[in-house]
Amino acid sequence: TLIIKHQQEAEAMADSIPDSINVGMFVVRATDVKEHFIQKHQQMSTLILDIIATNTSQSSNKVCEEFKTIHHELSKFPSNIEDLCTIKEYMATVNGLVETLQVSIDSTLVKYSALDEFKFGLPKDQFELRWKVFGWPKDVEDQMNNVNLMLEKEEKRYLTDMKDEQAGFEEHLNSLHDEVRHFHQYTDVARVQQVASHVKNLTRQLTEATEKSRLFNAREGLFNEGITEYDKVATITKEFEPYSML
């Protein structure tokens, strides 16, 4: 390498150039010239090592930024089954991301080893950066294991919550159905404003019930549960149509 070449040239200069040369009656001191050429080769060697160290530091920081992004994504806590599935989908890509980054890590560690070989002293922050880069894959692996445990626990909780909510939804549908069945009792013209308000309220509730039933079905799919038929929503809506059109 260039580093070895310059180091060898410096050693060759030290061995081949004498400190002084006899020229007839005179003695010419060559020490300054000798030191000048030796220092030039040593400086070039050091400069190349500095460039490698700078490049390695930049590569290390880039790798760390990529891993910080992964760490950030894995640190998100789901608020519902949709969020949970999004996290799972991301986790399925993590091994591939780490494998790609491992190539950069290996290359970076080779450069650090080269710096070690030439006894290049790393600053404390770069020394710590070196081992941070080395440890990131294991850190992510540990985090993935912890996230998997958390997701398993939360998925069970969300499923239980959904089933409880579905039971309450069935009761709500029965209540709505009773209201619609008894709607024909409103025959007093004097109460037209009150009836109109009731119609508006029931229309809103039926719209919300339709959306809720779709949400339940979508979530049942995410949980890999059987799809519940909410035919009652369509039945109630159909029975209410004559009143909602008034």
mmCIF file of C-alpha atoms in Angstrom:
data_model
loop_
_atom_site.group_PDB
_atom_site.id
_atom_site.type_symbol
_atom_site.label_atom_id
_atom_site.label_comp_id
_atom_site.label_asym_id
_atom_site.label_seq_id
_atom_site.Cartn_x
_atom_site.Cartn_y
_atom_site.Cartn_z
ATOM 1 C CA THR A 1 0.000 0.000 0.000
ATOM 2 C CA LEU A 2 0.989 3.656 -0.236
ATOM 3 C CA ILE A 3 1.392 3.792 3.539
ATOM 4 C CA ILE A 4 3.875 0.925 3.578
ATOM 5 C CA LYS A 5 5.670 2.399 0.567
ATOM 6 C CA HIS A 6 6.193 5.756 2.311
ATOM 7 C CA GLN A 7 7.254 4.056 5.540
ATOM 8 C CA GLN A 8 9.771 1.960 3.631
ATOM 9 C CA GLU A 9 11.037 5.034 1.796
ATOM 10 C CA ALA A 10 11.517 6.823 5.125
ATOM 11 C CA GLU A 11 13.499 3.861 6.472
ATOM 12 C CA ALA A 12 15.538 3.690 3.260
ATOM 13 C CA MET A 13 16.380 7.376 3.545
ATOM 14 C CA ALA A 14 17.471 6.890 7.131
ATOM 15 C CA ASP A 15 19.764 4.026 6.115
ATOM 16 C CA SER A 16 21.118 5.344 2.824
ATOM 17 C CA ILE A 17 21.772 9.016 3.539
ATOM 18 C CA PRO A 18 24.714 9.579 5.912
ATOM 19 C CA ASP A 19 24.675 12.322 8.490
ATOM 20 C CA SER A 20 27.730 13.889 6.847
ATOM 21 C CA ILE A 21 29.712 13.615 3.599
ATOM 22 C CA ASN A 22 33.442 14.298 3.158
ATOM 23 C CA VAL A 23 34.078 16.463 0.103
ATOM 24 C CA GLY A 24 37.781 16.984 -0.187
ATOM 25 C CA MET A 25 38.884 19.216 2.660
ATOM 26 C CA PHE A 26 35.253 19.883 3.682
ATOM 27 C CA VAL A 27 32.656 17.947 5.626
ATOM 28 C CA VAL A 28 29.107 18.519 4.395
ATOM 29 C CA ARG A 29 26.449 17.869 6.979
ATOM 30 C CA ALA A 30 23.482 16.040 5.423
ATOM 31 C CA THR A 31 21.410 15.643 8.584
ATOM 32 C CA ASP A 32 18.912 18.384 7.705
ATOM 33 C CA VAL A 33 18.399 17.072 4.185
ATOM 34 C CA LYS A 34 18.060 13.552 5.498
ATOM 35 C CA GLU A 35 15.468 14.577 8.122
ATOM 36 C CA HIS A 36 13.590 16.622 5.530
ATOM 37 C CA PHE A 37 13.050 13.644 3.220
ATOM 38 C CA ILE A 38 12.274 11.283 6.106
ATOM 39 C CA GLN A 39 9.649 13.695 7.482
ATOM 40 C CA LYS A 40 8.109 14.108 4.037
ATOM 41 C CA HIS A 41 7.519 10.377 3.733
ATOM 42 C CA GLN A 42 6.289 10.142 7.332
ATOM 43 C CA GLN A 43 3.908 13.052 6.773
ATOM 44 C CA MET A 44 2.529 11.424 3.620
ATOM 45 C CA SER A 45 2.016 8.184 5.538
ATOM 46 C CA THR A 46 0.228 10.036 8.346
ATOM 47 C CA LEU A 47 -1.873 12.030 5.861
ATOM 48 C CA ILE A 48 -3.082 8.847 4.181
ATOM 49 C CA LEU A 49 -3.973 7.359 7.582
ATOM 50 C CA ASP A 50 -5.862 10.550 8.477
ATOM 51 C CA ILE A 51 -7.844 10.310 5.231
ATOM 52 C CA ILE A 52 -8.684 6.659 5.925
ATOM 53 C CA ALA A 53 -9.730 7.539 9.495
ATOM 54 C CA THR A 54 -11.955 10.388 8.282
ATOM 55 C CA ASN A 55 -13.543 8.204 5.600
ATOM 56 C CA THR A 56 -14.083 5.417 8.118
ATOM 57 C CA SER A 57 -15.697 7.814 10.584
ATOM 58 C CA GLN A 58 -18.074 9.092 7.899
ATOM 59 C CA SER A 59 -18.983 5.538 6.873
ATOM 60 C CA SER A 60 -19.544 4.599 10.514
ATOM 61 C CA ASN A 61 -21.831 7.572 11.130
ATOM 62 C CA LYS A 62 -23.842 6.750 8.014
ATOM 63 C CA VAL A 63 -24.295 3.155 9.184
ATOM 64 C CA CYS A 64 -25.338 4.364 12.634
ATOM 65 C CA GLU A 65 -27.930 6.725 11.144
ATOM 66 C CA GLU A 66 -29.454 3.840 9.199
ATOM 67 C CA PHE A 67 -29.622 1.712 12.335
ATOM 68 C CA LYS A 68 -31.097 4.599 14.333
ATOM 69 C CA THR A 69 -33.922 4.742 11.791
ATOM 70 C CA ILE A 70 -34.546 1.019 12.271
ATOM 71 C CA HIS A 71 -34.417 1.451 16.050
ATOM 72 C CA HIS A 72 -36.903 4.344 15.844
ATOM 73 C CA GLU A 73 -39.368 2.344 13.761
ATOM 74 C CA LEU A 74 -39.126 -0.642 16.102
ATOM 75 C CA SER A 75 -39.694 1.634 19.114
ATOM 76 C CA LYS A 76 -43.188 2.611 17.967
ATOM 77 C CA PHE A 77 -45.999 1.331 20.173
ATOM 78 C CA PRO A 78 -49.225 0.294 18.426
ATOM 79 C CA SER A 79 -52.491 1.931 19.445
ATOM 80 C CA ASN A 80 -54.658 -0.565 17.539
ATOM 81 C CA ILE A 81 -54.464 -3.717 15.430
ATOM 82 C CA GLU A 82 -53.830 -1.668 12.277
ATOM 83 C CA ASP A 83 -50.722 -0.092 13.814
ATOM 84 C CA LEU A 84 -49.636 -3.510 15.063
ATOM 85 C CA CYS A 85 -49.850 -5.022 11.586
ATOM 86 C CA THR A 86 -47.910 -2.078 10.140
ATOM 87 C CA ILE A 87 -45.113 -2.744 12.637
ATOM 88 C CA LYS A 88 -45.149 -6.446 11.737
ATOM 89 C CA GLU A 89 -44.859 -5.596 8.047
ATOM 90 C CA TYR A 90 -41.877 -3.356 8.768
ATOM 91 C CA MET A 91 -40.241 -6.020 10.937
ATOM 92 C CA ALA A 92 -40.424 -8.442 8.016
ATOM 93 C CA THR A 93 -38.042 -6.134 6.127
ATOM 94 C CA VAL A 94 -35.538 -5.602 8.942
ATOM 95 C CA ASN A 95 -33.401 -8.711 8.366
ATOM 96 C CA GLY A 96 -32.889 -7.662 4.760
ATOM 97 C CA LEU A 97 -31.973 -4.130 5.830
ATOM 98 C CA VAL A 98 -29.456 -5.443 8.376
ATOM 99 C CA GLU A 99 -27.915 -7.817 5.822
ATOM 100 C CA THR A 100 -27.379 -4.902 3.450
ATOM 101 C CA LEU A 101 -25.875 -2.770 6.213
ATOM 102 C CA GLN A 102 -23.655 -5.654 7.314
ATOM 103 C CA VAL A 103 -21.692 -5.233 4.069
ATOM 104 C CA SER A 104 -20.935 -1.639 5.057
ATOM 105 C CA ILE A 105 -20.124 -2.707 8.613
ATOM 106 C CA ASP A 106 -17.637 -5.344 7.414
ATOM 107 C CA SER A 107 -15.964 -2.823 5.121
ATOM 108 C CA THR A 108 -15.747 -0.284 7.933
ATOM 109 C CA LEU A 109 -14.266 -2.795 10.386
ATOM 110 C CA VAL A 110 -11.611 -3.770 7.828
ATOM 111 C CA LYS A 111 -10.564 -0.109 7.685
ATOM 112 C CA TYR A 112 -10.412 0.082 11.480
ATOM 113 C CA SER A 113 -8.217 -3.027 11.494
ATOM 114 C CA ALA A 114 -5.900 -1.383 8.968
ATOM 115 C CA LEU A 115 -5.624 1.661 11.226
ATOM 116 C CA ASP A 116 -4.800 -0.668 14.119
ATOM 117 C CA GLU A 117 -2.109 -2.349 12.053
ATOM 118 C CA PHE A 118 -0.361 0.977 11.563
ATOM 119 C CA LYS A 119 -0.892 1.867 15.241
ATOM 120 C CA PHE A 120 -3.060 4.855 14.371
ATOM 121 C CA GLY A 121 -4.489 6.319 17.567
ATOM 122 C CA LEU A 122 -8.262 6.806 17.324
ATOM 123 C CA PRO A 123 -9.908 9.670 19.246
ATOM 124 C CA LYS A 124 -12.207 8.489 22.048
ATOM 125 C CA ASP A 125 -15.406 9.338 20.164
ATOM 126 C CA GLN A 126 -14.286 7.401 17.090
ATOM 127 C CA PHE A 127 -13.153 4.478 19.223
ATOM 128 C CA GLU A 128 -16.654 4.325 20.747
ATOM 129 C CA LEU A 129 -18.205 4.751 17.292
ATOM 130 C CA ARG A 130 -16.252 1.733 16.053
ATOM 131 C CA TRP A 131 -17.763 -0.569 18.666
ATOM 132 C CA LYS A 132 -21.207 0.982 18.275
ATOM 133 C CA VAL A 133 -21.139 0.048 14.575
ATOM 134 C CA PHE A 134 -19.977 -3.447 15.466
ATOM 135 C CA GLY A 135 -22.780 -3.908 18.012
ATOM 136 C CA TRP A 136 -25.753 -2.543 16.056
ATOM 137 C CA PRO A 137 -26.872 -5.851 14.438
ATOM 138 C CA LYS A 138 -27.021 -7.556 17.851
ATOM 139 C CA ASP A 139 -28.853 -4.566 19.345
ATOM 140 C CA VAL A 140 -31.472 -4.753 16.586
ATOM 141 C CA GLU A 141 -31.796 -8.526 17.002
ATOM 142 C CA ASP A 142 -32.456 -8.078 20.735
ATOM 143 C CA GLN A 143 -34.924 -5.283 20.050
ATOM 144 C CA MET A 144 -36.776 -7.431 17.501
ATOM 145 C CA ASN A 145 -37.165 -10.201 20.078
ATOM 146 C CA ASN A 146 -38.561 -7.747 22.628
ATOM 147 C CA VAL A 147 -40.918 -6.186 20.082
ATOM 148 C CA ASN A 148 -42.223 -9.619 19.059
ATOM 149 C CA LEU A 149 -43.094 -10.386 22.674
ATOM 150 C CA MET A 150 -44.814 -7.017 23.045
ATOM 151 C CA LEU A 151 -46.806 -7.436 19.818
ATOM 152 C CA GLU A 152 -47.949 -10.907 20.818
ATOM 153 C CA LYS A 153 -49.239 -9.555 24.125
ATOM 154 C CA GLU A 154 -50.919 -6.514 22.562
ATOM 155 C CA GLU A 155 -52.533 -8.550 19.788
ATOM 156 C CA LYS A 156 -54.251 -10.751 22.375
ATOM 157 C CA ARG A 157 -55.426 -7.662 24.233
ATOM 158 C CA TYR A 158 -56.753 -5.981 21.094
ATOM 159 C CA LEU A 159 -58.614 -9.162 20.095
ATOM 160 C CA THR A 160 -60.255 -9.400 23.513
ATOM 161 C CA ASP A 161 -61.188 -5.710 23.350
ATOM 162 C CA MET A 162 -62.683 -6.133 19.884
ATOM 163 C CA LYS A 163 -64.816 -9.104 20.912
ATOM 164 C CA ASP A 164 -66.117 -7.140 23.920
ATOM 165 C CA GLU A 165 -66.843 -4.198 21.625
ATOM 166 C CA GLN A 166 -68.623 -6.479 19.152
ATOM 167 C CA ALA A 167 -70.854 -7.818 21.931
ATOM 168 C CA GLY A 168 -71.775 -4.251 22.826
ATOM 169 C CA PHE A 169 -72.352 -3.502 19.140
ATOM 170 C CA GLU A 170 -74.854 -6.371 18.862
ATOM 171 C CA GLU A 171 -76.799 -4.929 21.787
ATOM 172 C CA HIS A 172 -76.711 -1.510 20.136
ATOM 173 C CA LEU A 173 -78.091 -2.975 16.890
ATOM 174 C CA ASN A 174 -80.932 -4.643 18.803
ATOM 175 C CA SER A 175 -81.744 -1.307 20.409
ATOM 176 C CA LEU A 176 -81.728 0.453 17.024
ATOM 177 C CA HIS A 177 -83.961 -2.245 15.569
ATOM 178 C CA ASP A 178 -86.480 -1.767 18.368
ATOM 179 C CA GLU A 179 -86.530 1.987 17.725
ATOM 180 C CA VAL A 180 -87.159 1.495 14.010
ATOM 181 C CA ARG A 181 -89.903 -1.079 14.652
ATOM 182 C CA HIS A 182 -91.752 1.345 16.899
ATOM 183 C CA PHE A 183 -91.276 4.336 14.634
ATOM 184 C CA HIS A 184 -94.741 3.930 13.121
ATOM 185 C CA GLN A 185 -96.191 5.104 16.446
ATOM 186 C CA TYR A 186 -95.250 8.701 15.612
ATOM 187 C CA THR A 187 -98.517 9.940 14.131
ATOM 188 C CA ASP A 188 -98.971 13.286 15.919
ATOM 189 C CA VAL A 189 -98.423 16.092 13.371
ATOM 190 C CA ALA A 190 -97.718 18.503 16.204
ATOM 191 C CA ARG A 191 -94.577 16.562 17.015
ATOM 192 C CA VAL A 192 -93.167 16.831 13.483
ATOM 193 C CA GLN A 193 -90.041 18.721 14.589
ATOM 194 C CA GLN A 194 -89.311 16.153 17.278
ATOM 195 C CA VAL A 195 -89.831 13.304 14.801
ATOM 196 C CA ALA A 196 -87.569 14.970 12.212
ATOM 197 C CA SER A 197 -84.845 15.263 14.834
ATOM 198 C CA HIS A 198 -85.287 11.600 15.740
ATOM 199 C CA VAL A 199 -85.087 10.595 12.071
ATOM 200 C CA LYS A 200 -81.882 12.556 11.678
ATOM 201 C CA ASN A 201 -80.402 10.934 14.780
ATOM 202 C CA LEU A 202 -81.322 7.404 13.686
ATOM 203 C CA THR A 203 -79.945 8.038 10.195
ATOM 204 C CA ARG A 204 -76.632 9.088 11.719
ATOM 205 C CA GLN A 205 -76.545 6.043 14.002
ATOM 206 C CA LEU A 206 -77.265 3.673 11.118
ATOM 207 C CA THR A 207 -74.509 5.249 9.042
ATOM 208 C CA GLU A 208 -72.109 4.840 11.951
ATOM 209 C CA ALA A 209 -73.265 1.256 12.446
ATOM 210 C CA THR A 210 -72.537 0.470 8.793
ATOM 211 C CA GLU A 211 -69.033 1.921 9.126
ATOM 212 C CA LYS A 212 -68.502 0.108 12.411
ATOM 213 C CA SER A 213 -69.503 -3.241 10.934
ATOM 214 C CA ARG A 214 -67.020 -2.733 8.098
ATOM 215 C CA LEU A 215 -64.296 -1.838 10.598
ATOM 216 C CA PHE A 216 -65.007 -4.992 12.610
ATOM 217 C CA ASN A 217 -64.825 -7.131 9.469
ATOM 218 C CA ALA A 218 -61.555 -5.496 8.400
ATOM 219 C CA ARG A 219 -60.053 -6.086 11.842
ATOM 220 C CA GLU A 220 -61.290 -9.679 11.912
ATOM 221 C CA GLY A 221 -59.272 -10.163 8.723
ATOM 222 C CA LEU A 222 -56.181 -8.708 10.398
ATOM 223 C CA PHE A 223 -56.673 -11.055 13.349
ATOM 224 C CA ASN A 224 -57.247 -14.001 10.972
ATOM 225 C CA GLU A 225 -60.632 -14.469 12.627
ATOM 226 C CA GLY A 226 -63.820 -15.598 10.927
ATOM 227 C CA ILE A 227 -65.798 -12.749 9.361
ATOM 228 C CA THR A 228 -68.993 -11.863 11.246
ATOM 229 C CA GLU A 229 -72.055 -11.267 9.082
ATOM 230 C CA TYR A 230 -73.766 -8.040 10.042
ATOM 231 C CA ASP A 231 -76.879 -8.518 7.927
ATOM 232 C CA LYS A 232 -78.905 -6.897 10.675
ATOM 233 C CA VAL A 233 -77.419 -3.498 9.785
ATOM 234 C CA ALA A 234 -78.752 -3.763 6.235
ATOM 235 C CA THR A 235 -82.098 -5.078 7.515
ATOM 236 C CA ILE A 236 -82.589 -2.168 9.920
ATOM 237 C CA THR A 237 -81.533 0.337 7.264
ATOM 238 C CA LYS A 238 -84.020 -1.167 4.806
ATOM 239 C CA GLU A 239 -86.870 -1.032 7.329
ATOM 240 C CA PHE A 240 -86.033 2.570 8.168
ATOM 241 C CA GLU A 241 -85.913 3.790 4.539
ATOM 242 C CA PRO A 242 -89.618 4.803 4.353
ATOM 243 C CA TYR A 243 -89.135 7.087 7.359
ATOM 244 C CA SER A 244 -85.738 8.466 6.375
ATOM 245 C CA MET A 245 -87.159 9.520 2.983
ATOM 246 C CA LEU A 246 -89.873 11.640 4.551
#
